[in-house]
Short mmCIF file of C-alpha atoms in Angstrom, two decimals:
data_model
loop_
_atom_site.label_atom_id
_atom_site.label_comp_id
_atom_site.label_asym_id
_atom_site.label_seq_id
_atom_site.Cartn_x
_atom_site.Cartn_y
_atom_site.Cartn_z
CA UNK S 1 75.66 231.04 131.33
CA UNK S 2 78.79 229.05 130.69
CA UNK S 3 81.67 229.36 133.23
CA UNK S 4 84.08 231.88 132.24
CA UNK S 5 87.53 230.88 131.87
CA UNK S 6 90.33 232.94 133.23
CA UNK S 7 94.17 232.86 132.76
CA UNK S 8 96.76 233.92 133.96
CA UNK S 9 100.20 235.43 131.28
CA UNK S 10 103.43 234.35 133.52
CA UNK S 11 105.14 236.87 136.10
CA UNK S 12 103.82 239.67 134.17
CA UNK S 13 101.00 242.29 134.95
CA UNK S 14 98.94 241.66 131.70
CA UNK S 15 95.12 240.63 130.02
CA UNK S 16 93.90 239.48 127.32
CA UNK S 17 91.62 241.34 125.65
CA UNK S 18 88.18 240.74 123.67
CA UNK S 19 90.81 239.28 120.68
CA UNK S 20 92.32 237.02 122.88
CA UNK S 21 95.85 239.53 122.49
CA UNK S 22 97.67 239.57 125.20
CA UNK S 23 97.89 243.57 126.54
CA UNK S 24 100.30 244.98 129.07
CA UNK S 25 98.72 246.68 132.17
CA UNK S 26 99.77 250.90 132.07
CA UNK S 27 100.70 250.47 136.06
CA UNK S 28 101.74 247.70 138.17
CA UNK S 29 98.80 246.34 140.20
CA UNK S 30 99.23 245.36 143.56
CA UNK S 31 97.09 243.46 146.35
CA UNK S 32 95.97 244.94 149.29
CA UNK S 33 96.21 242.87 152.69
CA UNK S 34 92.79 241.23 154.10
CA UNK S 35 90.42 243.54 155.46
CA UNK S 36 89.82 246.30 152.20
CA UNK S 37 86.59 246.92 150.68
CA UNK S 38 85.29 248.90 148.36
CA UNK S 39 82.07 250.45 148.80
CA UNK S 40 79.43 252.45 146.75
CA UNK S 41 75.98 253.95 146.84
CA UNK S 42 74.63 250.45 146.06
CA UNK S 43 77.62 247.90 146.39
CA UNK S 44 80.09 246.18 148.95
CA UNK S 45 83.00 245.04 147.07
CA UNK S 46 85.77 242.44 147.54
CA UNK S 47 89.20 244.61 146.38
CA UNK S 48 90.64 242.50 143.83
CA UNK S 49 93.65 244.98 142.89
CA UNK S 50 94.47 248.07 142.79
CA UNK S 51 96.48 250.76 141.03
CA UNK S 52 97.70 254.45 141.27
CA UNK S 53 95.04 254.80 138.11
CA UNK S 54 92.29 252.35 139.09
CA UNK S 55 91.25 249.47 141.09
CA UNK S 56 89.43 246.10 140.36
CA UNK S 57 86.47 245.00 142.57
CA UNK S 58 84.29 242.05 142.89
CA UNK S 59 80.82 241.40 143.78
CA UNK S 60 77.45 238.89 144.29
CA UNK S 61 74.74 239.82 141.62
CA UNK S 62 72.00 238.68 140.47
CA UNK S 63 72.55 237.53 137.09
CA UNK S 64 70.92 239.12 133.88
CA UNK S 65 70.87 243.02 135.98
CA UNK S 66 73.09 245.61 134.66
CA UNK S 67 76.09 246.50 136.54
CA UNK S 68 75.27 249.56 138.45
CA UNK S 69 76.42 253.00 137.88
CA UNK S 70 80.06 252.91 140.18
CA UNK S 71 80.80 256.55 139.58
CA UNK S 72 82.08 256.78 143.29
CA UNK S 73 83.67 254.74 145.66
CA UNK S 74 85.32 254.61 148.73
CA UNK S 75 87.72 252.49 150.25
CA UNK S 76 87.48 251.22 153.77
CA UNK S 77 89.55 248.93 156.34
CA UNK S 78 87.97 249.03 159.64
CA UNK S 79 90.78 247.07 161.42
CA UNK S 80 93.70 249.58 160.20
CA UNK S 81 91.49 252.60 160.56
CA UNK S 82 91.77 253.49 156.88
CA UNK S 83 88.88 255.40 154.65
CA UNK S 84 89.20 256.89 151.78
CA UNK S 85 86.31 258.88 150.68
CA UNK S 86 84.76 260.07 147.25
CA UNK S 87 86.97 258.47 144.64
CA UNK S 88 85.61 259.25 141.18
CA UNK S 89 85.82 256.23 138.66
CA UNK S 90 84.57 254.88 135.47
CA UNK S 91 83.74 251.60 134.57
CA UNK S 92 86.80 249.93 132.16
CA UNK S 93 85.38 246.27 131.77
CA UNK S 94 82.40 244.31 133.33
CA UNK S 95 82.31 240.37 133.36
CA UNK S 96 79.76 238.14 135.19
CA UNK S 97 81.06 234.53 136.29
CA UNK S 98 78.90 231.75 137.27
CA UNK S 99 79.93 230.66 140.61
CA UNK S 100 81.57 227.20 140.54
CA UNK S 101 78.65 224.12 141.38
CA UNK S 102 75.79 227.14 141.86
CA UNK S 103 73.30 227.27 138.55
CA UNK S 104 70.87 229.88 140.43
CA UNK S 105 70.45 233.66 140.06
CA UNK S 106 73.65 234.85 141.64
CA UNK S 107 76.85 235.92 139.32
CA UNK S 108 80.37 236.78 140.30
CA UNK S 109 80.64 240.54 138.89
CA UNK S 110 84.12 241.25 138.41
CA UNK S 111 84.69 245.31 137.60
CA UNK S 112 87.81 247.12 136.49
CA UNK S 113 87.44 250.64 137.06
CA UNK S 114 89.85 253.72 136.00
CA UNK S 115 90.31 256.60 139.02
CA UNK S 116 89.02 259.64 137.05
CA UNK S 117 89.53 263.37 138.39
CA UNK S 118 91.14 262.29 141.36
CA UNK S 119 92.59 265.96 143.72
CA UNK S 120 96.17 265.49 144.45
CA UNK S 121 95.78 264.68 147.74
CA UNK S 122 93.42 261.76 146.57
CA UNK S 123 96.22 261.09 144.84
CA UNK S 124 98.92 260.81 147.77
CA UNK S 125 96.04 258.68 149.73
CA UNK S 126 95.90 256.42 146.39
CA UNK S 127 99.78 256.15 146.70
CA UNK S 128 100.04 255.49 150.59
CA UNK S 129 97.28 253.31 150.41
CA UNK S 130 99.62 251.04 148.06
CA UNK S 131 102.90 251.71 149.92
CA UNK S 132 101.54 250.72 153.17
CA UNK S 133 99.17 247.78 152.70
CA UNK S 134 100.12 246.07 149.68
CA UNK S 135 101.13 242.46 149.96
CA UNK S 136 102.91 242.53 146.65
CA UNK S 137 102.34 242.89 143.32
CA UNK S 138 99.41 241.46 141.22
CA UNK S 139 101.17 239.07 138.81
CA UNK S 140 98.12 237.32 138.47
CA UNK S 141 94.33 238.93 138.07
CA UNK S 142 92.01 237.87 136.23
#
């Protein structure tokens, strides 16, 4: 698998899409200070960034699986003493990366996934979550 090749658009939260358009982003994504993962039935995640509408994860797989069903996640920081339980998602994008100098079976899986169904008090967490440990905005994913 060839190396994927990621950019980044300026100071502004966009992506570029499967036409190589530039798209904005609906919400302002923000990083979350060391220590967050993401968790589901049959994934640990690295938080890449999150949203009040979604969140983007990353994660060691072996290459040529499918990504797994991430209907549900929670959101854990053992350090702060912060869980948030049951989240419902769905999946937005998928994209596998070969790790840079590694040519085995492992792949980078980078998710984006859209908060779906989410009770208002899931809500507020979602919102607290951002006001209190977010080290800025995401300017930057990829």
């Amino acid at each position: 698998m060839d190396q994927a090749v990621m950019t980044c658009v300026g100071q502004t939260a966009a992506s570029a899409g499967s036409s190589g358009q530039v798209r904005a982003r609906k919400e302002p994504r923000f990083q979350l200070k060391p220590g967050f993962v993401a968790y589901s039935a049959r994934n640990f995640c690295e938080i890449r960034n999150i949203s009040e509408n979604g969140i983007g994860l990353q994660y060691l797989a072996h290459s040529g699986t499918d990504c797994d069903e991430m209907s549900e996640i929670n959101i854990l920081n053992n350090l702060e003493g912060f869980m948030l339980h049951q989240l419902t998602c769905r999946i937005i994008y998928v994209k596998d990366m070969q790790p840079p100098a590694q040519h085995g079976n492992s792949v980078i899986r980078k998710v984006g996934l859209h908060f779906m169904d989410l009770s208002a008090d899931q809500q507020e967490q979602v919102q607290d979550l951002i006001a209190r440990f977010s080290t800025g905005q995401d300017t930057c994913h990829h």
